[in-house]
Short mmCIF file of C-alpha atoms and ligand atoms in Angstrom, two decimals:
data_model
loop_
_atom_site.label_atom_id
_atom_site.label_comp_id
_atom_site.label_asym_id
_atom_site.label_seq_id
_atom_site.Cartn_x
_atom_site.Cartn_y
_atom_site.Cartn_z
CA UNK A 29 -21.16 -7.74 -10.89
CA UNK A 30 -17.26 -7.81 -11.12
CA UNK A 31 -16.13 -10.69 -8.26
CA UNK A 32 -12.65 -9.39 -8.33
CA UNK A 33 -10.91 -6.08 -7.71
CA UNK A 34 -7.12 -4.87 -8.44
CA UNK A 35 -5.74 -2.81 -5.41
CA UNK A 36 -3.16 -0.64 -6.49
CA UNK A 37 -1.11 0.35 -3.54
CA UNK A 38 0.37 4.06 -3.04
CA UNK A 39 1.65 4.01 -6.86
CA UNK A 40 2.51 7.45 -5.83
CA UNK A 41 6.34 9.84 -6.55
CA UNK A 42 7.53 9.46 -3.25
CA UNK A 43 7.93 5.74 -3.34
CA UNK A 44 9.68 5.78 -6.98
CA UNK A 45 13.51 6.64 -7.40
CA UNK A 46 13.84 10.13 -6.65
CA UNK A 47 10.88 10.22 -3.78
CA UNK A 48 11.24 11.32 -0.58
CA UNK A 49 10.71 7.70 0.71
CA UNK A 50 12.46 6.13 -2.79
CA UNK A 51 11.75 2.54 -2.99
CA UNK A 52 14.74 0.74 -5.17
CA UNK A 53 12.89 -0.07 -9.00
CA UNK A 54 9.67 0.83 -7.19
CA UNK A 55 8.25 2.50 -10.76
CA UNK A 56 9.04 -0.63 -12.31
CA UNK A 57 5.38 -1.10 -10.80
CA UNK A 58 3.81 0.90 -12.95
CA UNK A 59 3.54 -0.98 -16.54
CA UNK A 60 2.69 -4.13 -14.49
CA UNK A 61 -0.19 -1.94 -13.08
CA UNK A 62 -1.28 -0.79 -16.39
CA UNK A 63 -0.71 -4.18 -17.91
CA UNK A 64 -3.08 -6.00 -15.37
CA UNK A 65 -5.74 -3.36 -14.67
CA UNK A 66 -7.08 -4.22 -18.26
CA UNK A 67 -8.15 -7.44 -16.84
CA UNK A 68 -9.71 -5.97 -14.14
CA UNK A 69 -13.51 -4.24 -14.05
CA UNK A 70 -12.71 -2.76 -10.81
CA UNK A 71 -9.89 -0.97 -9.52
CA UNK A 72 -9.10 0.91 -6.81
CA UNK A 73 -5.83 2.77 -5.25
CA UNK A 74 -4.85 3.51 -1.86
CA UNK A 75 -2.67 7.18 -1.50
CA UNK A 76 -0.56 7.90 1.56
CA UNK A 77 -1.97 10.95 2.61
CA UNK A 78 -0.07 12.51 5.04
CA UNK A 79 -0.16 15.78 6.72
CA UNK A 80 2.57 17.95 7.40
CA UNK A 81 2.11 17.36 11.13
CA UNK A 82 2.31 13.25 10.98
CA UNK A 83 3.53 11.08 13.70
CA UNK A 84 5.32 8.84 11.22
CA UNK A 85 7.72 11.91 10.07
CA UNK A 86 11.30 12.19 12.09
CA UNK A 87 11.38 15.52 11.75
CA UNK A 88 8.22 15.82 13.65
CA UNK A 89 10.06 14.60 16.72
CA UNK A 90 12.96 16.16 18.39
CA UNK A 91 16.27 14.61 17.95
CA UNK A 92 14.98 11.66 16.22
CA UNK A 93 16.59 10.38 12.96
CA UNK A 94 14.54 8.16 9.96
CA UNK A 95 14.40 4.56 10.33
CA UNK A 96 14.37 4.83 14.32
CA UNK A 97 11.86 3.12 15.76
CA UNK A 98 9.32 4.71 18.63
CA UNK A 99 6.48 4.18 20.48
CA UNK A 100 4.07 6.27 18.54
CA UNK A 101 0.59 6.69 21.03
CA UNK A 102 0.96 2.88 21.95
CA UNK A 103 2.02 1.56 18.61
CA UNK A 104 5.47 0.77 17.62
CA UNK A 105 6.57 3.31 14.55
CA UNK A 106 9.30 3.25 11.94
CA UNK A 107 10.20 6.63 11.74
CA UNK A 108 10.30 7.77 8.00
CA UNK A 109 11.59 10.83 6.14
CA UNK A 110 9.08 13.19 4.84
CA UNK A 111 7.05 11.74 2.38
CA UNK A 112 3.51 11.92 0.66
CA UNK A 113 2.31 15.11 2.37
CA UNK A 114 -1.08 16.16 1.19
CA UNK A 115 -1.06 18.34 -2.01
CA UNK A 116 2.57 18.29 -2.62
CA UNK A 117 4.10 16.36 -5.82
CA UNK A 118 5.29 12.95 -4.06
CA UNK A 119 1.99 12.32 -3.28
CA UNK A 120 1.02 12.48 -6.31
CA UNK A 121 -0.03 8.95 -8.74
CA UNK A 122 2.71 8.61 -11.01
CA UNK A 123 1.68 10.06 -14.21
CA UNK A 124 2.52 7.21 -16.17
CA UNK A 125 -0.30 5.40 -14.44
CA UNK A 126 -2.96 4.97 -17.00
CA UNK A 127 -5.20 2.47 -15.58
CA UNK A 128 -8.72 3.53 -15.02
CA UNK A 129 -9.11 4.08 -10.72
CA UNK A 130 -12.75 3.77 -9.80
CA UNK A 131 -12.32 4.83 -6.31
CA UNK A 132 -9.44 6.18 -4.57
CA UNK A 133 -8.90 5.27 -0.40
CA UNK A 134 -6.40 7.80 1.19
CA UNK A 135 -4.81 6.54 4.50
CA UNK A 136 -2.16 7.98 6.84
CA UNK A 137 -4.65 11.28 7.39
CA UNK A 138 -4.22 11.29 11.03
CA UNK A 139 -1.43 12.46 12.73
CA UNK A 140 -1.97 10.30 15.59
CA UNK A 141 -1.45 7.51 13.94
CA UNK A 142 -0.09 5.62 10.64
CA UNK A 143 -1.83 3.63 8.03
CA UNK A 144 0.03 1.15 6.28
CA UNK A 145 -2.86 -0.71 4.75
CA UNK A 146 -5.53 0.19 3.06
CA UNK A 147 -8.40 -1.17 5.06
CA UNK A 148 -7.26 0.14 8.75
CA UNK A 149 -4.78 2.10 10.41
CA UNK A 150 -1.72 0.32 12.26
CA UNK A 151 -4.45 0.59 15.28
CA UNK A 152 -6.97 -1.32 13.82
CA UNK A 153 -9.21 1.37 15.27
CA UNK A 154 -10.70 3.40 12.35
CA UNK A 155 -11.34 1.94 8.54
CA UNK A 156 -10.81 3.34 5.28
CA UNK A 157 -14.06 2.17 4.16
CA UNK A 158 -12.59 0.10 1.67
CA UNK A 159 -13.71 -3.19 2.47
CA UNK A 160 -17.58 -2.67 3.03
CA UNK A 161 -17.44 -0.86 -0.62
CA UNK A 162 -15.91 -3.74 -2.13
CA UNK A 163 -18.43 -5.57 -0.87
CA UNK A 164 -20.80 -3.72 -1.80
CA UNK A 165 -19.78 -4.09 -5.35
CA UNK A 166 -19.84 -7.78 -5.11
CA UNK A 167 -16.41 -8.37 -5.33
CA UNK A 168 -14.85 -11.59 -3.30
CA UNK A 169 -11.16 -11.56 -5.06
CA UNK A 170 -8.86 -9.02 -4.71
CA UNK A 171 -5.51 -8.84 -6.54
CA UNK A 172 -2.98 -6.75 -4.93
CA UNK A 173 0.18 -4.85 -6.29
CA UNK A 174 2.05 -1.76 -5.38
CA UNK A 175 4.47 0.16 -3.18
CA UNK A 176 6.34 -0.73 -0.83
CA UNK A 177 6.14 -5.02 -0.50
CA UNK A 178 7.62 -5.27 3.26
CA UNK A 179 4.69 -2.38 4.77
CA UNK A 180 1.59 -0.96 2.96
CA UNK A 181 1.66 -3.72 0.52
CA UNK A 182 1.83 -6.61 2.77
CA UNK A 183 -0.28 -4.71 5.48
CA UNK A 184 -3.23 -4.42 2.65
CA UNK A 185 -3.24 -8.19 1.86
CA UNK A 186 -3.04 -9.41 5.19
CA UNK A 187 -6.41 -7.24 5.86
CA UNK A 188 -7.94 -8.24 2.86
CA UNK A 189 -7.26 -12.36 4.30
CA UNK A 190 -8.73 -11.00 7.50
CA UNK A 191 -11.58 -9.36 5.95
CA UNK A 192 -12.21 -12.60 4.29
CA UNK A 193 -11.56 -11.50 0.18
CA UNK A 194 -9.54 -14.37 -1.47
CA UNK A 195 -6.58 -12.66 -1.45
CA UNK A 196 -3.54 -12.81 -4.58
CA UNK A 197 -0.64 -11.05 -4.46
CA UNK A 198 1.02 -10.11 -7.72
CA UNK A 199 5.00 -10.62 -6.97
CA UNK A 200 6.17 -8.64 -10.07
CA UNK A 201 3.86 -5.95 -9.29
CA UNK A 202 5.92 -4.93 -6.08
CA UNK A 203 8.86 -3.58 -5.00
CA UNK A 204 10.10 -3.48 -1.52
CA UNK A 205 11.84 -1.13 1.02
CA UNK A 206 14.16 -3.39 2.48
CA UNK A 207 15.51 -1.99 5.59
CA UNK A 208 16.60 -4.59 6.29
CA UNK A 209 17.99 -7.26 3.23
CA UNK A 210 15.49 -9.58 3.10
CA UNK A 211 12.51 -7.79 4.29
CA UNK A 212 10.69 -8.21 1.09
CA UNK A 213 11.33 -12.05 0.75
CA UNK A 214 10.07 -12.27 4.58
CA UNK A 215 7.00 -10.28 4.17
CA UNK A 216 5.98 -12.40 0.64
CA UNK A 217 6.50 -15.61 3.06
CA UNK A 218 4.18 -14.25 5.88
CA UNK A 219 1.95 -13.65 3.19
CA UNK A 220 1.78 -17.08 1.54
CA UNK A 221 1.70 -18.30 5.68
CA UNK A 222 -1.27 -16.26 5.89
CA UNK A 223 -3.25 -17.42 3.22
CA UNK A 224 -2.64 -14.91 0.50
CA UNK A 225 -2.13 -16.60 -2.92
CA UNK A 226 1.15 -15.46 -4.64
CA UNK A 227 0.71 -14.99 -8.75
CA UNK A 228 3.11 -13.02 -11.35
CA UNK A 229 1.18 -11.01 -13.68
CA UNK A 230 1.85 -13.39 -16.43
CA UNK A 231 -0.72 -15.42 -15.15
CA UNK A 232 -3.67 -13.18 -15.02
CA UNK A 233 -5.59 -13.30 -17.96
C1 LIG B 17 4.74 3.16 3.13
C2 LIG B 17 6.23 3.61 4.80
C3 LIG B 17 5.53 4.74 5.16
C4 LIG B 17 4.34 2.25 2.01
C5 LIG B 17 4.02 4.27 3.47
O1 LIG B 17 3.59 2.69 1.12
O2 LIG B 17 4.76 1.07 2.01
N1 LIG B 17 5.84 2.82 3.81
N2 LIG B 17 4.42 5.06 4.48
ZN1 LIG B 18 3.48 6.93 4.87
#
């Protein structure tokens, strides 16, 4: 049984230079990914899954611009451009991704609502699943790396602390949107405030 699991969070077009959503180096991600997941029995990806219709998307709502923030049924929401809709190419795993996925856990499928990590929505009303099939395979570790550092990535780890997995992050491994300068720095302290141990991918073996 493997005890630990990689999480590979949205490694997906729209978060790379270019996307809709472009993270700055965010597909410098990508060889770390490959690099680590050979260390790893068990990995897994999250994929923003949006549909066309989501509540996260300014152009869903009238007059609003990207990177406003609303109250989105109860929950305060970023507004973002239009990024990994269902289907279309940004959603897509970059293709330079070669590490074996096991099981993939899309989030961000209901319009109501937005999913930043890959356990629950922002809600904490309605789980991916993920965490009762890691379980399930026996795993108590999980490693996390991926797109973007300041939302879905820190969002995963926290849930993964609260779901009670020893939690790593792998610093290297991520990228961050920075809205605002410094986001990324703040969200690897809340991190490392909440318990989640912070490694560079030099020092998985
Ligand atoms: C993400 C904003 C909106 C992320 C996803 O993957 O960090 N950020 N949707
Ligand atoms: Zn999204």
């Amino acid at each position: 049984m493997p005890h630990k699991a990689l999480i590979l969070v949205d490694l997906q077009y729209d978060f790379c230079p270019g996307g809709a959503l472009e993270v700055a180096r965010g597909d410098e991600t990508i060889a770390v990914a490959n690099r680590v997941a050979r260390h790893f029995e068990l990995v897994v990806a999250t994929q923003d899954w949006h549909p066309a219709d989501h509540g996260s998307f300014a152009a869903n709502h009238e007059g609003a611009e990207p990177y406003q923030v609303i109250d989105l049924n109860g929950l305060q929401q970023v507004l973002w451009p239009v990024h990994c809709v269902q289907g279309t190419r940004g959603a897509a795993f970059h293709d330079d991704l070669t590490a074996t996925v096991t099981k993939v856990f899309p989030k961000g499928t209901d319009a109501t609502v937005d999913s930043y990590s890959g356990f629950w929505d922002n809600g904490k009303r309605k789980p991916t699943g993920l965490a009762p099939w890691l379980r399930e395979q026996g795993v108590r570790a999980v490693y996390v790396l991926g797109l973007a550092t300041d939302y879905c990535v820190e969002f995963t780890a926290l849930d993964a602390c609260g779901e009670g997995f020893a939690t790593f992050l792998i610093e290297d491994g991520c990228r961050a949107v920075n809205l605002v300068a410094g986001d990324g720095e703040r969200a690897i302290d809340d991190m490392r405030s909440s318990g989640v141990v912070v490694v560079e991918s030099a020092q998985i073996a």
